Short mmCIF file of C-alpha atoms and ligand atoms in Angstrom, two decimals:
data_model
loop_
_atom_site.label_atom_id
_atom_site.label_comp_id
_atom_site.label_asym_id
_atom_site.label_seq_id
_atom_site.Cartn_x
_atom_site.Cartn_y
_atom_site.Cartn_z
CA MET A 6 0.00 0.00 0.00
CA ALA A 7 1.21 3.53 -0.78
CA THR A 8 -0.06 6.68 0.91
CA ALA A 9 0.36 10.24 -0.33
CA ILE A 10 -0.58 13.60 1.14
CA ALA A 11 -1.28 16.53 -1.19
CA HIS A 12 -2.41 20.09 -0.55
CA PRO A 13 -5.07 22.01 -2.43
CA ASN A 14 -4.15 25.05 -4.46
CA ILE A 15 -6.11 28.25 -4.93
CA ALA A 16 -6.04 29.81 -8.38
CA LEU A 17 -4.94 33.45 -8.47
CA ILE A 18 -5.46 33.54 -12.23
CA LYS A 19 -8.35 31.20 -12.91
CA TYR A 20 -8.96 28.14 -15.05
CA TRP A 21 -12.53 28.03 -16.31
CA GLY A 22 -13.38 26.25 -19.56
CA LYS A 23 -11.76 23.58 -21.67
CA ARG A 24 -10.39 23.27 -25.18
CA ASP A 25 -10.62 19.46 -24.86
CA ARG A 26 -13.04 17.83 -22.44
CA VAL A 27 -11.67 14.30 -22.75
CA LEU A 28 -8.05 15.22 -22.05
CA ASN A 29 -9.06 18.06 -19.71
CA LEU A 30 -7.13 20.70 -21.63
CA PRO A 31 -7.92 24.26 -20.53
CA SER A 32 -8.82 27.16 -22.78
CA THR A 33 -6.66 29.47 -20.68
CA SER A 34 -3.50 29.27 -18.59
CA SER A 35 -3.68 29.76 -14.82
CA ILE A 36 -1.51 30.52 -11.77
CA SER A 37 -2.02 29.18 -8.26
CA LEU A 38 -0.73 29.11 -4.72
CA THR A 39 -0.53 25.74 -2.95
CA LEU A 40 -1.72 25.96 0.66
CA ASP A 41 -0.46 24.28 3.81
CA THR A 42 -2.65 22.83 6.64
CA PHE A 43 -5.52 21.80 4.34
CA GLU A 44 -4.66 18.38 2.94
CA THR A 45 -5.94 15.17 1.41
CA LYS A 46 -4.35 11.88 2.47
CA THR A 47 -4.95 9.00 0.08
CA SER A 48 -3.89 5.35 0.25
CA VAL A 49 -3.93 3.06 -2.76
CA GLN A 50 -3.62 -0.69 -2.44
CA LEU A 51 -3.50 -2.75 -5.60
CA GLY A 52 -4.50 -6.40 -5.61
CA SER A 53 -7.69 -6.31 -3.58
CA GLY A 54 -10.67 -8.49 -4.55
CA GLN A 55 -12.67 -5.62 -5.99
CA ASP A 56 -12.46 -1.87 -6.55
CA LEU A 57 -13.43 -0.12 -3.34
CA LEU A 58 -13.44 3.63 -2.59
CA VAL A 59 -13.77 5.03 0.94
CA VAL A 60 -13.83 8.83 1.34
CA ASN A 61 -13.87 10.34 4.81
CA GLY A 62 -14.99 7.02 6.27
CA ARG A 63 -17.85 6.37 3.82
CA ALA A 64 -17.82 3.84 0.99
CA LEU A 65 -18.71 5.67 -2.24
CA MET A 66 -20.19 4.14 -5.37
CA GLY A 67 -21.61 5.50 -8.61
CA LYS A 68 -20.14 8.44 -10.50
CA GLU A 69 -17.60 9.46 -7.87
CA ALA A 70 -16.12 5.96 -7.68
CA GLU A 71 -16.18 5.62 -11.45
CA ARG A 72 -14.17 8.81 -11.83
CA VAL A 73 -11.55 7.63 -9.32
CA PHE A 74 -11.17 4.16 -10.83
CA ASN A 75 -11.09 5.52 -14.39
CA HIS A 76 -8.24 7.71 -13.21
CA LEU A 77 -6.41 4.69 -11.77
CA ASP A 78 -6.84 2.93 -15.14
CA LEU A 79 -5.09 5.88 -16.77
CA VAL A 80 -2.26 6.16 -14.22
CA VAL A 81 -1.60 2.40 -13.93
CA PRO A 82 -2.57 0.81 -17.25
CA GLY A 83 -3.64 -2.82 -16.89
CA ARG A 84 -3.86 -2.42 -13.10
CA GLN A 85 -5.25 -4.89 -10.59
CA LYS A 86 -8.39 -4.13 -8.57
CA ALA A 87 -7.69 -1.48 -5.98
CA GLN A 88 -8.73 -0.22 -2.60
CA VAL A 89 -8.59 3.57 -2.29
CA VAL A 90 -9.03 5.26 1.08
CA SER A 91 -9.02 9.05 1.18
CA GLU A 92 -9.47 11.66 3.88
CA SER A 93 -9.54 15.44 3.62
CA ASN A 94 -9.42 17.79 6.60
CA PHE A 95 -11.47 20.56 4.95
CA PRO A 96 -14.91 20.80 3.27
CA MET A 97 -15.17 18.95 -0.03
CA ALA A 98 -16.93 20.16 -3.19
CA ALA A 99 -17.49 23.58 -1.66
CA GLY A 100 -15.20 25.65 -3.84
CA LEU A 101 -12.24 25.03 -1.57
CA ALA A 102 -10.29 23.21 -4.26
CA SER A 103 -10.72 19.74 -2.78
CA SER A 104 -10.48 18.03 -6.17
CA SER A 105 -7.01 19.54 -6.66
CA SER A 106 -5.54 17.83 -3.58
CA ALA A 107 -7.66 14.70 -4.09
CA PHE A 108 -6.47 13.93 -7.62
CA ALA A 109 -2.90 14.98 -6.86
CA ALA A 110 -2.74 12.62 -3.85
CA LEU A 111 -4.43 9.80 -5.79
CA THR A 112 -2.01 10.16 -8.71
CA VAL A 113 1.11 10.22 -6.53
CA ALA A 114 -0.05 7.29 -4.35
CA ALA A 115 -1.05 5.16 -7.36
CA ILE A 116 2.30 5.74 -9.11
CA ALA A 117 4.18 4.76 -5.95
CA GLU A 118 2.01 1.70 -5.33
CA ALA A 119 2.56 0.50 -8.91
CA GLY A 120 6.33 1.10 -8.63
CA LEU A 121 6.36 3.48 -11.61
CA GLU A 122 8.99 6.19 -12.12
CA LYS A 123 7.57 9.56 -13.23
CA THR A 124 8.81 13.14 -13.27
CA PRO A 125 6.64 15.79 -11.58
CA GLU A 126 5.66 17.04 -15.06
CA GLU A 127 4.53 13.55 -16.08
CA MET A 128 2.58 13.21 -12.84
CA SER A 129 1.06 16.66 -13.43
CA ILE A 130 -0.16 15.60 -16.89
CA LEU A 131 -1.80 12.53 -15.36
CA ALA A 132 -3.32 14.48 -12.45
CA ARG A 133 -4.71 17.02 -14.94
CA GLN A 134 -6.77 14.31 -16.58
CA GLY A 135 -8.37 13.46 -13.23
CA SER A 136 -9.17 17.08 -12.41
CA GLY A 137 -7.66 20.09 -14.16
CA SER A 138 -6.69 22.05 -11.06
CA ALA A 139 -4.91 18.97 -9.62
CA CYS A 140 -2.06 19.43 -12.10
CA ARG A 141 -1.02 22.52 -10.13
CA SER A 142 -0.89 20.67 -6.78
CA LEU A 143 2.20 18.67 -7.83
CA TRP A 144 4.35 21.55 -6.53
CA GLY A 145 4.44 23.63 -3.41
CA GLY A 146 4.27 27.41 -3.48
CA TRP A 147 3.59 29.30 -6.70
CA VAL A 148 2.67 27.30 -9.77
CA GLU A 149 1.77 28.09 -13.35
CA TRP A 150 -0.32 25.83 -15.60
CA HIS A 151 0.35 26.66 -19.21
CA ARG A 152 -2.66 25.80 -21.36
CA GLY A 153 -0.39 24.20 -23.95
CA MET A 154 -0.80 24.13 -27.70
CA GLU A 155 -0.45 20.42 -28.49
CA GLU A 156 -3.59 18.45 -29.25
CA ASP A 157 -2.43 15.50 -27.14
CA GLY A 158 -1.90 17.71 -24.07
CA THR A 159 1.77 16.82 -23.60
CA ASP A 160 2.63 20.50 -23.05
CA SER A 161 -0.31 21.24 -20.72
CA HIS A 162 0.95 20.73 -17.18
CA GLY A 163 1.97 22.58 -14.04
CA LYS A 164 5.32 24.32 -13.81
CA HIS A 165 7.03 25.67 -10.73
CA LEU A 166 7.08 29.47 -10.67
CA ALA A 167 8.53 30.09 -7.20
CA PRO A 168 9.04 27.98 -4.05
CA ARG A 169 6.77 28.23 -1.01
CA ASP A 170 9.34 30.26 0.98
CA HIS A 171 9.76 32.80 -1.84
CA TRP A 172 7.22 35.16 -0.26
CA ASP A 173 5.60 35.07 3.17
CA VAL A 174 1.96 35.62 2.26
CA ARG A 175 -1.22 34.19 3.74
CA MET A 176 -4.50 33.05 2.22
CA VAL A 177 -7.27 33.79 4.68
CA VAL A 178 -10.24 31.54 3.90
CA ALA A 179 -13.71 32.59 5.05
CA VAL A 180 -16.19 29.73 4.85
CA VAL A 181 -19.63 31.10 3.94
CA ALA A 182 -21.01 27.59 3.37
CA GLY A 183 -19.16 24.29 3.55
CA GLY A 184 -21.80 22.07 1.91
CA LYS A 185 -21.64 20.48 -1.52
CA LYS A 186 -22.22 23.00 -4.30
CA LYS A 187 -25.33 22.74 -6.46
CA ILE A 188 -23.46 22.85 -9.76
CA SER A 189 -20.10 21.12 -10.10
CA SER A 190 -17.22 23.01 -11.69
CA ARG A 191 -17.24 20.56 -14.56
CA GLU A 192 -20.90 21.13 -15.34
CA GLY A 193 -20.57 24.87 -14.76
CA MET A 194 -17.64 25.18 -17.15
CA LEU A 195 -19.49 23.33 -19.86
CA ARG A 196 -22.58 25.48 -19.52
CA THR A 197 -20.46 28.63 -19.57
CA MET A 198 -18.64 27.55 -22.72
CA GLN A 199 -21.87 26.70 -24.46
CA THR A 200 -24.03 29.65 -23.45
CA SER A 201 -22.20 32.69 -22.09
CA PRO A 202 -21.65 35.57 -24.54
CA MET A 203 -18.77 36.62 -22.25
CA TYR A 204 -16.87 33.37 -22.71
CA ALA A 205 -14.98 34.50 -25.83
CA ALA A 206 -13.87 37.68 -24.03
CA TRP A 207 -12.64 35.56 -21.10
CA VAL A 208 -10.52 33.40 -23.40
CA ASN A 209 -9.23 36.41 -25.34
CA SER A 210 -8.14 38.40 -22.30
CA TYR A 211 -6.33 36.04 -19.92
CA GLU A 212 -2.78 36.60 -21.17
CA ARG A 213 -2.47 40.06 -19.65
CA ASP A 214 -3.62 38.68 -16.28
CA MET A 215 -1.02 35.92 -16.51
CA ARG A 216 1.78 38.36 -17.35
CA GLN A 217 0.84 40.75 -14.56
CA ALA A 218 0.49 37.99 -11.95
CA ARG A 219 3.71 36.21 -12.92
CA GLN A 220 5.73 39.41 -12.72
CA ALA A 221 4.04 40.49 -9.48
CA ILE A 222 4.86 37.14 -7.83
CA LEU A 223 8.51 37.29 -8.89
CA GLU A 224 8.76 40.91 -7.65
CA GLN A 225 6.62 40.33 -4.54
CA ASP A 226 4.27 43.13 -5.55
CA LEU A 227 1.09 42.31 -3.64
CA GLU A 228 -0.99 45.13 -5.07
CA ALA A 229 -0.22 44.21 -8.69
CA LEU A 230 -0.96 40.55 -7.92
CA GLY A 231 -4.14 41.39 -6.00
CA VAL A 232 -5.47 43.59 -8.80
CA ALA A 233 -4.83 40.86 -11.41
CA MET A 234 -6.38 38.22 -9.12
CA GLU A 235 -9.58 40.19 -8.50
CA ARG A 236 -9.85 41.00 -12.21
CA SER A 237 -9.50 37.32 -13.16
CA THR A 238 -12.06 36.34 -10.51
CA LEU A 239 -14.60 38.92 -11.64
CA LYS A 240 -14.21 37.97 -15.29
CA MET A 241 -14.65 34.28 -14.50
CA HIS A 242 -17.77 34.91 -12.40
CA SER A 243 -19.12 37.21 -15.13
CA THR A 244 -19.00 34.30 -17.57
CA MET A 245 -20.80 32.10 -15.02
CA MET A 246 -23.49 34.65 -14.22
CA THR A 247 -24.18 35.28 -17.91
CA SER A 248 -24.64 31.58 -18.69
CA GLU A 249 -28.10 30.17 -19.40
CA PRO A 250 -29.49 29.28 -16.97
CA PRO A 251 -27.22 31.51 -14.89
CA ILE A 252 -24.72 30.17 -12.38
CA ARG A 253 -24.30 32.41 -9.37
CA TYR A 254 -22.15 31.03 -6.58
CA TRP A 255 -22.13 34.36 -4.69
CA ARG A 256 -24.20 34.74 -1.54
CA GLY A 257 -24.98 37.89 0.41
CA ALA A 258 -22.21 37.05 2.87
CA SER A 259 -19.73 36.70 -0.03
CA VAL A 260 -20.40 40.29 -1.04
CA ALA A 261 -20.26 41.50 2.58
CA LEU A 262 -16.81 39.91 2.82
CA MET A 263 -15.64 41.67 -0.35
CA ASP A 264 -16.85 44.97 1.12
CA ALA A 265 -14.97 44.26 4.34
CA ILE A 266 -11.75 43.69 2.39
CA GLU A 267 -12.22 46.87 0.38
CA ASN A 268 -12.75 48.73 3.66
CA LEU A 269 -9.46 47.30 4.97
CA ARG A 270 -7.71 48.46 1.83
CA ALA A 271 -9.10 51.95 2.34
CA LYS A 272 -7.37 51.85 5.74
CA GLY A 273 -4.06 50.96 4.12
CA ILE A 274 -4.02 47.18 4.64
CA GLY A 275 -3.01 45.24 1.55
CA ALA A 276 -5.63 42.50 1.10
CA TRP A 277 -7.30 41.20 -2.08
CA TRP A 278 -10.09 38.64 -2.44
CA THR A 279 -10.84 35.79 -4.76
CA MET A 280 -13.68 33.27 -5.12
CA ASP A 281 -13.95 29.93 -6.90
CA ALA A 282 -16.91 27.72 -7.78
CA GLY A 283 -18.61 28.28 -4.44
CA PRO A 284 -19.67 31.06 -2.03
CA ASN A 285 -16.47 31.09 0.03
CA VAL A 286 -14.09 34.04 -0.06
CA LYS A 287 -10.30 33.73 0.07
CA VAL A 288 -8.13 36.71 0.82
CA LEU A 289 -4.48 37.15 -0.08
CA CYS A 290 -2.35 39.33 2.22
CA GLU A 291 1.10 39.62 3.76
CA ALA A 292 1.69 37.34 6.78
CA GLU A 293 1.93 40.31 9.15
CA ASP A 294 -1.60 41.46 8.22
CA ALA A 295 -3.28 38.04 8.38
CA GLU A 296 -4.67 38.30 11.92
CA ARG A 297 -6.24 41.65 11.20
CA VAL A 298 -7.76 40.35 7.97
CA ALA A 299 -9.04 37.23 9.75
CA ALA A 300 -10.66 39.38 12.48
CA ALA A 301 -12.41 41.52 9.85
CA LEU A 302 -13.78 38.43 8.07
CA GLY A 303 -14.71 36.77 11.36
CA ALA A 304 -17.38 39.44 11.89
CA PHE A 305 -19.38 37.86 9.03
CA VAL A 306 -18.69 34.11 9.12
CA GLN A 307 -18.01 31.52 11.79
CA GLN A 308 -15.12 29.74 10.18
CA VAL A 309 -11.97 31.57 9.13
CA SER A 310 -8.67 29.79 8.44
CA VAL A 311 -5.30 31.45 7.95
CA LEU A 312 -3.17 29.37 5.59
CA ALA A 313 0.46 29.79 4.58
CA PRO A 314 2.00 28.57 1.33
CA GLY A 315 2.23 24.78 1.35
CA GLY A 316 4.63 22.18 0.00
CA PRO A 317 4.47 19.53 -2.73
CA PRO A 318 2.82 16.12 -2.32
CA ARG A 319 4.71 13.64 -0.16
CA LEU A 320 4.62 9.91 0.39
CA VAL A 321 4.12 8.84 3.99
C1 LIG B 425 -9.34 26.99 -10.70
N1 LIG B 425 -11.62 26.05 -10.57
O1 LIG B 425 -8.52 27.49 -11.49
C2 LIG B 425 -10.79 27.11 -11.07
C3 LIG B 425 -11.42 28.36 -10.57
C4 LIG B 425 -12.82 26.54 -9.95
C5 LIG B 425 -12.83 28.00 -10.20
O2 LIG B 425 -10.30 24.44 -11.30
O3 LIG B 425 -13.42 19.62 -14.64
O4 LIG B 425 -12.34 20.65 -10.37
O5 LIG B 425 -12.02 18.52 -12.90
O6 LIG B 425 -10.98 20.03 -14.60
O7 LIG B 425 -10.31 21.48 -11.63
C6 LIG B 425 -12.32 23.73 -10.44
O8 LIG B 425 -12.41 22.86 -11.49
O9 LIG B 425 -12.47 20.97 -12.85
C7 LIG B 425 -11.36 24.76 -10.80
P1 LIG B 425 -12.21 19.72 -13.79
P2 LIG B 425 -11.78 21.39 -11.51
O10 LIG B 425 -8.98 26.50 -9.62
#
């Protein structure tokens, strides 16, 4: 049996929409920060009597199991039946990037259990096919996922931009709701691609966001990064909200949190927000400001976590 721990990553420049749904190739490039503390721990044991998936203590069947075992078929061709046991210490399917750590941990554990030798880039390409965002969780710290140009996806994988100790920032996560979202990212992306008149503008405008974010990370310019991150977030949610039928993950509390962050900025505290496919708000700031940011968010929600940059997956 092999066990791997992987951390989720939060996109600063977002991935939303695919140029190939089978290979999970994105229409746009993205940049993320891998987080510490939040983690998924997954064990894979090959050679069991039948495929069995246990997530957070519950045996899962149906679509979720199918997706996991299809992924194992891809990572370990011709594999034996497998037992997969996975636990995450943060809410799943709530826009907290749980599929990124889940498919990264599954990929790394399966490769180890099968005794295969793979580079991080090769593992990233495999993880991508399980869940797009997982290809960025193969590294700690700051990671870029280039959309790639090849039809077979061999150039669409994560790439290390800067190590976790490059810059002492924090991601302050305010949980508005931890339950399972109504519309999965996968379904939401598809609907957006098919129906939003804003989708073409999203695809045509990401390169500037990438350039600005990449440079801001390398120069540790929080304002430039924050501005690019909020712009990417707003554009992505604009494509969702203008889909038919519309997809709106925002709740009243989400907007109240954005207001609170803008109020902090007016007082001279550098803090910028982002949201993913869920109502939760994540705020990027310098480590020294994190407690003040957390206190401001704590006035609106019960659960606030302060997370530092995290490391790459590891075998345990
Ligand atoms: C991201 N999200 O860049 C974006 C921002 C959500 C909003 O990646 O279909 O679970 O498995 O490739 O990776 C969530 O989508 O979707 C996501 P699939 P995934 O983090």
